[in-house]
Coordinates of C-alpha atoms in Angstrom, one line a residue:
M1 CA 0.2 -0.5 -0.1
S2 CA 1.0 3.1 -0.8
P3 CA 0.4 6.6 1.5
V4 CA -2.3 9.5 -0.3
E5 CA -0.5 12.5 -1.0
G6 CA -1.6 15.0 1.3
C7 CA -3.2 12.7 4.1
P8 CA -0.2 10.9 5.8
N9 CA -2.4 8.5 7.5
V10 CA -4.1 7.4 4.8
F11 CA -3.1 4.4 2.8
Q12 CA -4.8 3.1 -0.4
A13 CA -4.3 0.0 -2.9
I14 CA -6.0 -0.7 -5.7
Y15 CA -6.6 -3.9 -7.5
G16 CA -8.1 -5.5 -10.6
I17 CA -10.1 -8.8 -9.3
T18 CA -12.4 -10.5 -11.1
H19 CA -16.2 -11.3 -10.1
G20 CA -17.0 -13.2 -7.0
N21 CA -15.9 -13.9 -4.0
H22 CA -12.3 -12.7 -2.5
Q23 CA -10.9 -12.7 1.0
Y24 CA -8.0 -10.6 2.2
K25 CA -6.5 -9.4 5.5
F26 CA -4.0 -6.4 6.3
L27 CA -0.6 -6.6 8.0
V28 CA -0.5 -3.8 10.3
D29 CA 2.7 -3.7 12.5
G30 CA 3.7 -6.8 11.7
E31 CA 0.3 -8.2 12.9
W32 CA -2.2 -9.7 11.0
R33 CA -5.7 -8.2 11.1
H34 CA -9.4 -7.9 9.6
D35 CA -11.6 -5.2 9.2
E36 CA -14.8 -5.4 12.0
L37 CA -16.4 -3.3 10.0
Q38 CA -17.0 -5.3 7.1
P39 CA -18.4 -8.4 6.7
Y40 CA -16.2 -11.6 7.4
T41 CA -16.0 -15.2 8.2
T42 CA -14.3 -18.1 9.8
T43 CA -12.3 -20.3 7.4
E44 CA -11.5 -23.9 8.1
Y45 CA -8.0 -22.7 9.4
G46 CA -10.0 -21.0 12.1
I47 CA -8.7 -17.0 10.6
L48 CA -11.0 -14.1 10.1
N49 CA -10.9 -13.1 6.8
T50 CA -13.0 -10.2 5.1
I51 CA -14.4 -10.1 2.5
Q52 CA -15.0 -8.4 -0.1
F53 CA -18.1 -8.7 -3.0
N54 CA -18.1 -7.5 -6.7
M55 CA -21.5 -8.4 -7.5
E56 CA -23.4 -8.6 -11.2
A57 CA -26.6 -8.9 -11.4
N58 CA -27.2 -12.3 -11.1
F59 CA -24.8 -12.5 -8.0
N60 CA -26.4 -14.0 -5.2
P61 CA -25.6 -12.4 -1.8
E62 CA -27.0 -15.8 -0.3
M63 CA -24.4 -17.5 -1.2
I64 CA -21.7 -15.9 0.9
P65 CA -21.1 -17.5 4.0
G66 CA -20.8 -15.8 7.3
S67 CA -22.9 -13.0 5.8
S68 CA -25.9 -11.3 7.1
M69 CA -25.7 -7.9 5.2
E70 CA -29.1 -7.3 2.8
L71 CA -27.0 -6.4 -0.5
D72 CA -28.4 -5.0 -3.7
N73 CA -27.0 -5.4 -7.2
E74 CA -25.4 -2.0 -7.5
A75 CA -21.8 -2.6 -7.5
F76 CA -19.6 -1.9 -4.5
T77 CA -16.4 0.4 -5.2
R78 CA -12.5 -1.2 -6.3
L79 CA -11.0 1.6 -3.8
V80 CA -10.0 0.4 -0.6
S81 CA -8.3 2.9 1.6
V82 CA -6.8 2.3 5.5
S83 CA -6.4 4.6 7.6
D84 CA -4.9 3.6 11.2
G85 CA -5.5 -0.1 9.8
T86 CA -8.9 0.3 9.4
L87 CA -10.6 -0.4 6.3
T88 CA -12.9 2.0 4.2
G89 CA -14.9 1.1 1.9
G90 CA -16.9 2.9 -1.1
M91 CA -20.3 5.1 -0.9
L92 CA -23.0 2.4 0.5
S93 CA -26.4 3.1 1.7
I94 CA -29.1 2.0 3.8
S95 CA -32.3 2.5 4.0
E96 CA -34.5 4.8 6.1
A97 CA -35.9 2.0 8.3
D98 CA -31.9 1.1 8.5
L99 CA -31.1 5.0 9.6
Q100 CA -33.8 5.2 12.5
V101 CA -32.5 1.9 13.8
S102 CA -29.7 3.2 13.8
R103 CA -30.6 6.6 16.0
H104 CA -33.0 4.8 17.8
R105 CA -29.9 2.8 19.4
I106 CA -27.7 6.0 20.0
S107 CA -30.7 7.5 21.5
V108 CA -31.3 4.8 23.9
F109 CA -27.8 4.4 24.9
L110 CA -27.5 8.5 25.7
T111 CA -31.0 8.8 27.5
T112 CA -29.8 5.6 29.8
H113 CA -26.0 7.3 30.4
T114 CA -25.5 10.2 32.6
A115 CA -22.9 13.0 32.9
Y116 CA -20.8 11.6 35.4
E117 CA -19.6 9.3 33.2
L118 CA -18.0 12.1 31.7
L119 CA -16.3 12.9 35.0
P120 CA -12.3 11.9 34.6
Q121 CA -10.8 10.0 37.7
S122 CA -8.4 13.1 37.9
G123 CA -8.1 16.7 36.7
K124 CA -9.2 20.3 37.2
V125 CA -11.5 22.9 36.4
V126 CA -10.2 26.4 35.9
A127 CA -13.3 28.9 37.6
L128 CA -12.7 32.8 37.2
D129 CA -14.2 35.7 39.8
V130 CA -16.3 37.9 38.2
D131 CA -14.3 41.0 39.4
L132 CA -11.1 39.8 38.2
P133 CA -9.6 42.4 35.7
V134 CA -10.6 41.3 32.1
K135 CA -6.8 41.6 31.1
Q136 CA -5.8 39.1 33.9
A137 CA -8.4 36.8 32.9
F138 CA -7.1 36.2 28.9
H139 CA -3.2 35.8 30.5
I140 CA -4.8 33.2 32.5
L141 CA -7.0 31.6 29.7
F142 CA -3.6 32.1 27.7
E143 CA -1.0 30.6 30.6
Q144 CA -3.6 27.5 31.2
G145 CA -4.2 26.6 27.8
I146 CA -7.8 26.6 27.7
P147 CA -10.3 28.5 25.3
M148 CA -12.8 29.5 28.1
A149 CA -13.5 29.5 31.8
P150 CA -16.8 29.8 34.2
L151 CA -17.3 32.8 35.7
W152 CA -17.9 32.6 39.8
D153 CA -19.9 35.7 41.7
F154 CA -18.7 35.4 45.4
S155 CA -21.5 37.6 46.2
R156 CA -24.4 35.9 44.9
G157 CA -22.4 32.3 45.6
Q158 CA -22.7 31.2 42.2
F159 CA -21.6 30.0 38.9
V160 CA -23.2 33.0 36.6
G161 CA -21.4 32.7 32.8
V162 CA -18.8 31.7 30.7
L163 CA -15.8 33.9 29.5
S164 CA -14.6 32.9 26.3
A165 CA -12.2 33.4 23.5
L166 CA -15.3 35.1 21.9
D167 CA -15.0 37.8 24.4
F168 CA -11.3 38.6 23.4
I169 CA -12.2 39.0 19.9
L170 CA -15.1 41.2 20.6
I171 CA -12.3 43.4 22.6
L172 CA -10.1 43.7 21.0
R173 CA -12.5 44.8 17.7
E174 CA -13.6 47.4 20.4
L175 CA -9.8 48.4 21.1
G176 CA -8.9 48.5 17.5
N177 CA -12.3 50.3 17.0
N178 CA -11.3 54.3 17.0
G179 CA -14.4 55.5 18.4
S180 CA -14.6 53.4 20.7
D181 CA -14.1 54.4 24.2
F182 CA -12.7 51.4 25.8
T183 CA -9.2 51.6 25.8
E184 CA -6.2 49.2 26.6
E185 CA -5.6 50.9 29.8
E186 CA -9.3 50.2 31.0
L187 CA -7.7 46.3 30.4
D188 CA -6.3 46.9 33.9
T189 CA -9.3 48.0 35.9
H190 CA -12.4 46.8 33.5
T191 CA -14.0 43.9 35.0
I192 CA -15.3 40.7 34.0
S193 CA -18.8 41.6 35.4
A194 CA -18.8 45.2 33.7
W195 CA -17.8 43.4 31.0
K196 CA -20.3 41.7 30.6
E197 CA -22.8 43.9 31.6
G198 CA -21.9 45.8 27.9
K199 CA -21.9 42.8 26.2
S200 CA -25.2 42.5 25.3
Y201 CA -24.9 46.4 23.6
L202 CA -21.9 45.2 21.5
N203 CA -23.8 41.9 20.2
R204 CA -26.7 44.1 18.6
Q205 CA -23.7 46.4 17.0
I206 CA -22.1 43.0 15.0
D207 CA -24.2 43.6 11.4
G208 CA -27.3 42.6 13.6
H209 CA -26.4 39.2 13.1
V210 CA -25.5 38.1 16.3
R211 CA -28.0 36.9 18.4
A212 CA -28.3 37.9 22.2
L213 CA -27.1 36.0 25.0
P214 CA -28.6 34.0 27.6
R215 CA -28.8 35.7 30.4
H216 CA -28.3 32.7 32.6
L217 CA -25.8 29.8 33.0
I218 CA -25.9 27.4 30.8
H219 CA -25.2 24.3 33.1
A220 CA -26.1 20.5 33.2
G221 CA -26.1 18.3 36.8
P222 CA -23.9 15.3 37.3
Y223 CA -27.2 12.9 37.1
D224 CA -28.6 14.5 33.6
N225 CA -28.2 11.8 30.8
L226 CA -26.1 12.5 27.9
K227 CA -29.2 13.2 25.5
E228 CA -29.8 16.4 27.5
V229 CA -26.4 17.4 28.0
A230 CA -25.4 17.3 24.0
L231 CA -29.2 18.8 23.4
R232 CA -28.6 21.6 25.7
I233 CA -25.1 22.6 23.6
L234 CA -26.7 22.1 20.7
Q235 CA -29.6 24.6 21.0
N236 CA -28.1 26.8 22.7
E237 CA -25.1 26.8 20.5
V238 CA -22.5 26.7 23.1
A239 CA -19.3 24.7 22.9
T240 CA -19.5 23.7 26.5
V241 CA -21.7 23.4 29.9
P242 CA -20.3 23.2 33.0
I243 CA -20.9 20.1 35.0
I244 CA -22.1 21.4 38.4
H245 CA -24.1 20.0 41.7
S246 CA -25.4 21.1 45.0
S247 CA -26.2 18.9 47.7
S248 CA -28.4 21.5 49.1
E249 CA -32.5 21.8 47.5
D250 CA -31.7 25.6 46.9
G251 CA -28.7 25.7 44.8
S252 CA -26.5 26.8 47.7
F253 CA -23.1 26.1 47.6
P254 CA -22.3 24.3 44.4
Q255 CA -19.6 22.6 43.1
L256 CA -18.1 22.6 39.5
L257 CA -17.3 19.2 38.4
H258 CA -16.7 19.4 35.5
L259 CA -16.8 20.7 31.5
A260 CA -18.5 18.6 29.5
S261 CA -18.3 18.7 25.6
L262 CA -19.7 16.8 22.8
S263 CA -16.4 15.6 22.1
G264 CA -16.5 14.0 25.6
I265 CA -20.1 12.7 24.9
L266 CA -19.1 11.2 21.4
K267 CA -16.2 9.6 23.1
C268 CA -18.5 7.5 25.1
I269 CA -20.6 6.6 22.4
C270 CA -17.5 5.4 20.5
R271 CA -16.2 3.7 23.3
Y272 CA -20.1 1.9 23.4
F273 CA -20.3 1.1 19.7
R274 CA -17.0 0.2 19.2
H275 CA -17.0 -4.2 19.3
C276 CA -20.4 -3.8 18.2
S277 CA -21.2 -0.9 15.3
G278 CA -22.3 -3.8 12.9
T279 CA -25.4 -3.0 15.2
V280 CA -25.4 0.7 13.6
P281 CA -26.0 0.7 10.0
M282 CA -25.3 4.0 9.7
L283 CA -22.0 4.1 11.1
Q284 CA -20.3 2.5 7.7
L285 CA -22.0 5.8 5.7
P286 CA -19.3 7.5 4.3
I287 CA -19.8 11.5 5.0
G288 CA -19.7 12.4 1.6
A289 CA -23.4 10.4 1.0
I290 CA -24.9 12.2 4.5
P291 CA -26.4 15.5 4.4
M292 CA -23.7 17.2 7.2
G293 CA -21.0 19.8 7.4
S294 CA -20.3 22.4 5.1
W295 CA -18.9 22.1 2.1
V296 CA -17.5 23.9 -1.1
P297 CA -20.3 24.6 -4.0
S298 CA -18.9 22.7 -6.4
I299 CA -19.1 19.5 -3.9
G300 CA -22.5 20.5 -2.7
E301 CA -24.0 22.2 0.5
P302 CA -26.0 19.3 2.2
S303 CA -26.7 21.4 4.9
G304 CA -26.9 25.0 3.3
R305 CA -24.1 26.2 4.6
P306 CA -21.3 27.1 2.6
L307 CA -17.7 27.0 3.3
A308 CA -15.8 29.5 4.3
M309 CA -12.2 30.0 3.6
L310 CA -9.8 32.9 3.6
R311 CA -5.6 32.9 1.7
P312 CA -2.6 33.3 4.7
S313 CA -2.8 37.0 3.4
A314 CA -6.1 38.3 4.7
S315 CA -5.7 40.2 7.2
L316 CA -6.2 39.1 11.3
S317 CA -9.4 41.6 10.8
S318 CA -11.1 40.1 8.2
A319 CA -11.0 36.5 9.8
L320 CA -12.4 37.5 13.3
N321 CA -15.2 39.5 11.2
L322 CA -15.8 36.0 9.5
L323 CA -15.6 34.4 12.5
I324 CA -18.6 36.4 14.3
Q325 CA -20.7 37.1 10.9
A326 CA -20.2 33.4 9.9
Q327 CA -20.6 32.2 13.5
V328 CA -18.2 29.9 13.2
S329 CA -15.7 28.7 15.0
S330 CA -12.7 28.3 12.6
I331 CA -11.8 29.0 9.0
P332 CA -9.4 26.8 6.7
I333 CA -6.3 28.9 5.4
V334 CA -5.9 27.8 1.6
D335 CA -2.8 28.4 -1.2
E336 CA -4.5 29.8 -4.7
N337 CA -5.2 25.8 -5.2
D338 CA -7.4 25.8 -2.5
S339 CA -5.3 23.4 -0.7
L340 CA -5.1 23.6 3.3
I341 CA -2.2 25.2 4.3
D342 CA -3.4 25.7 8.1
I343 CA -7.1 26.5 9.9
Y344 CA -7.1 29.4 12.3
C345 CA -9.6 28.7 15.2
R346 CA -11.5 31.1 17.7
S347 CA -9.5 30.0 20.4
D348 CA -6.2 30.8 18.7
I349 CA -7.0 34.5 19.9
T350 CA -5.2 34.0 23.0
A351 CA -1.9 33.7 21.9
L352 CA -2.2 37.4 21.4
A353 CA -2.3 37.7 25.1
K354 CA 1.4 36.7 25.5
D355 CA 3.7 39.4 26.1
K356 CA 0.9 41.1 25.4
I357 CA 0.9 41.3 21.5
Y358 CA -2.4 42.6 21.3
T359 CA -1.4 45.9 22.8
H360 CA 0.8 46.7 19.8
I361 CA -0.3 45.5 16.6
N362 CA -3.1 46.5 14.3
L363 CA -5.9 44.0 13.4
N364 CA -6.0 45.7 9.7
E365 CA -2.2 45.3 9.7
M366 CA -1.5 41.9 10.8
T367 CA -2.2 38.7 8.2
I368 CA -3.5 35.7 9.4
N369 CA -0.3 33.6 8.8
Q370 CA 1.4 36.2 11.0
A371 CA -1.2 35.6 13.8
L372 CA -0.3 31.9 13.3
Q373 CA 3.3 32.5 13.6
L374 CA 3.0 33.8 16.8
G375 CA 0.7 30.9 18.1
Q376 CA 2.9 28.0 16.8
D377 CA 5.2 28.5 20.0
V378 CA 1.9 28.2 22.4
Y379 CA 0.8 25.2 20.5
S380 CA 3.9 23.2 20.6
S381 CA 3.7 24.0 24.6
Y382 CA 0.4 22.7 25.2
D383 CA 1.2 19.4 22.6
L384 CA -2.2 21.3 20.6
R385 CA -0.1 21.4 17.1
S386 CA -0.6 18.2 16.0
Q387 CA -4.4 18.5 16.4
R388 CA -5.0 21.5 14.8
C389 CA -5.2 20.5 11.3
Q390 CA -6.9 17.3 11.3
M391 CA -8.4 15.6 7.7
C392 CA -10.2 13.2 6.5
L393 CA -11.5 11.9 3.0
R394 CA -15.1 12.2 2.1
S395 CA -15.0 8.0 1.4
D396 CA -14.4 8.0 5.1
T397 CA -17.4 6.4 6.9
L398 CA -19.2 8.3 9.4
H399 CA -17.7 5.4 11.9
K400 CA -13.7 6.7 11.6
V401 CA -14.7 10.0 11.7
M402 CA -16.6 9.9 15.1
E403 CA -13.4 8.1 16.3
R404 CA -10.9 11.0 15.2
L405 CA -13.5 13.3 16.7
A406 CA -13.3 11.4 20.1
N407 CA -10.0 13.0 20.6
P408 CA -8.8 15.6 22.8
G409 CA -9.0 18.9 21.3
V410 CA -10.6 17.6 18.1
R411 CA -13.1 19.4 17.4
R412 CA -13.6 19.8 13.2
L413 CA -12.2 17.8 10.7
V414 CA -11.3 19.5 6.9
I415 CA -12.4 17.4 4.4
V416 CA -10.1 16.8 1.3
E417 CA -9.3 15.5 -1.9
A418 CA -6.6 12.7 -1.6
G419 CA -4.1 13.6 -3.5
S420 CA -4.4 17.3 -3.6
N421 CA -5.1 18.5 -0.2
R422 CA -7.9 20.6 -2.2
V423 CA -10.6 21.4 0.5
E424 CA -14.1 20.0 -0.1
G425 CA -15.6 20.5 3.2
I426 CA -15.2 20.8 7.1
V427 CA -17.4 18.2 9.5
T428 CA -17.4 19.3 13.1
L429 CA -18.7 18.0 16.1
S430 CA -21.8 20.0 16.2
D431 CA -22.8 18.4 12.5
I432 CA -22.0 14.9 14.2
F433 CA -24.3 15.2 17.1
R434 CA -27.2 16.7 15.0
F435 CA -27.2 14.1 12.3
L436 CA -27.2 11.2 15.0
L437 CA -30.0 13.0 17.0
G438 CA -31.6 13.4 13.7

């Protein structure tokens, strides 16, 4: 097998074969393996082999031993690609009944498991006091390598909100606004609480597109089921929800246990169905055949959302404006051939807190390329560089995409064309859950 250009973890082999039944295995790191996601059988030697079907119109699928799949007369693709030792087949389709069965099984799992299962055995959660100066708060986010933190109001004895990278973006826009009364010096004394009070006004000024943020904190309890937590994240369009527990009926003395995310919930799903994925037929669908994600117009727009991309020479200001106006968390950065170079994420803005870089830059003059170079040391420090630009192919199965998105720090996959690395689309955690939950 040879690696696919632009996708170093994806390998492919193409062979010309005759019609009929064919058995094969994969030699991965010196170990013979089969793919559990494809039909397989036990031979007379007791070895499990996957089977590839190349069907003619008069081919009878019942002749295949060990197969319980319902097959039609449509020939399967002869291209086989392997990524991390997992086989990916070609364009498959399933019936509406199988789709509903798949969603039902995932829904049952989510409703019978609670947020308590998301809690790690050990770890830490950073919270910020609302009376903390905004400037100090963003330095803490940068130093801790986190994109957001819950807010604690000591006078009320409650968690009251969240400070995120989006807040920093809005503040930088205000600092760069010549008509603004908000100056860099005020960051030393301007508290988080004061900033939040004025945020509703700022939201109404951003081209009239950004909705007013809810006044209450979006959170969940440890005994809420995972489906409730996932829907809370999706419906409120937030990245995480704090898991808060109070032993008092009035909610006093709350304890912050964890920050729940779609990534953590997806990890639970993948772990549960890893060895029985055949019971969820839709997991075998290639993502290119599923109405989800954002795509370039030439590929299609299954979700109705065209993909926003920028060149590395574009200004940082244009990137920040696009993040806000398009209400996206990341933008692929491409060359003149639309081949992927990097990706600029909303959380990248915290890199400007290092050495107070934001105090002596012009957002209209700094390019995206320069901004990404400033953050390279930050990514290597927190071992996040390898997680920044995760890619996949549109022929990859939903199961494989879910496994990758379940990894810590991965919130989206850029869909590229094998060989050219040309960007075709992007699929996020939110896209996955909207499809899974129907």
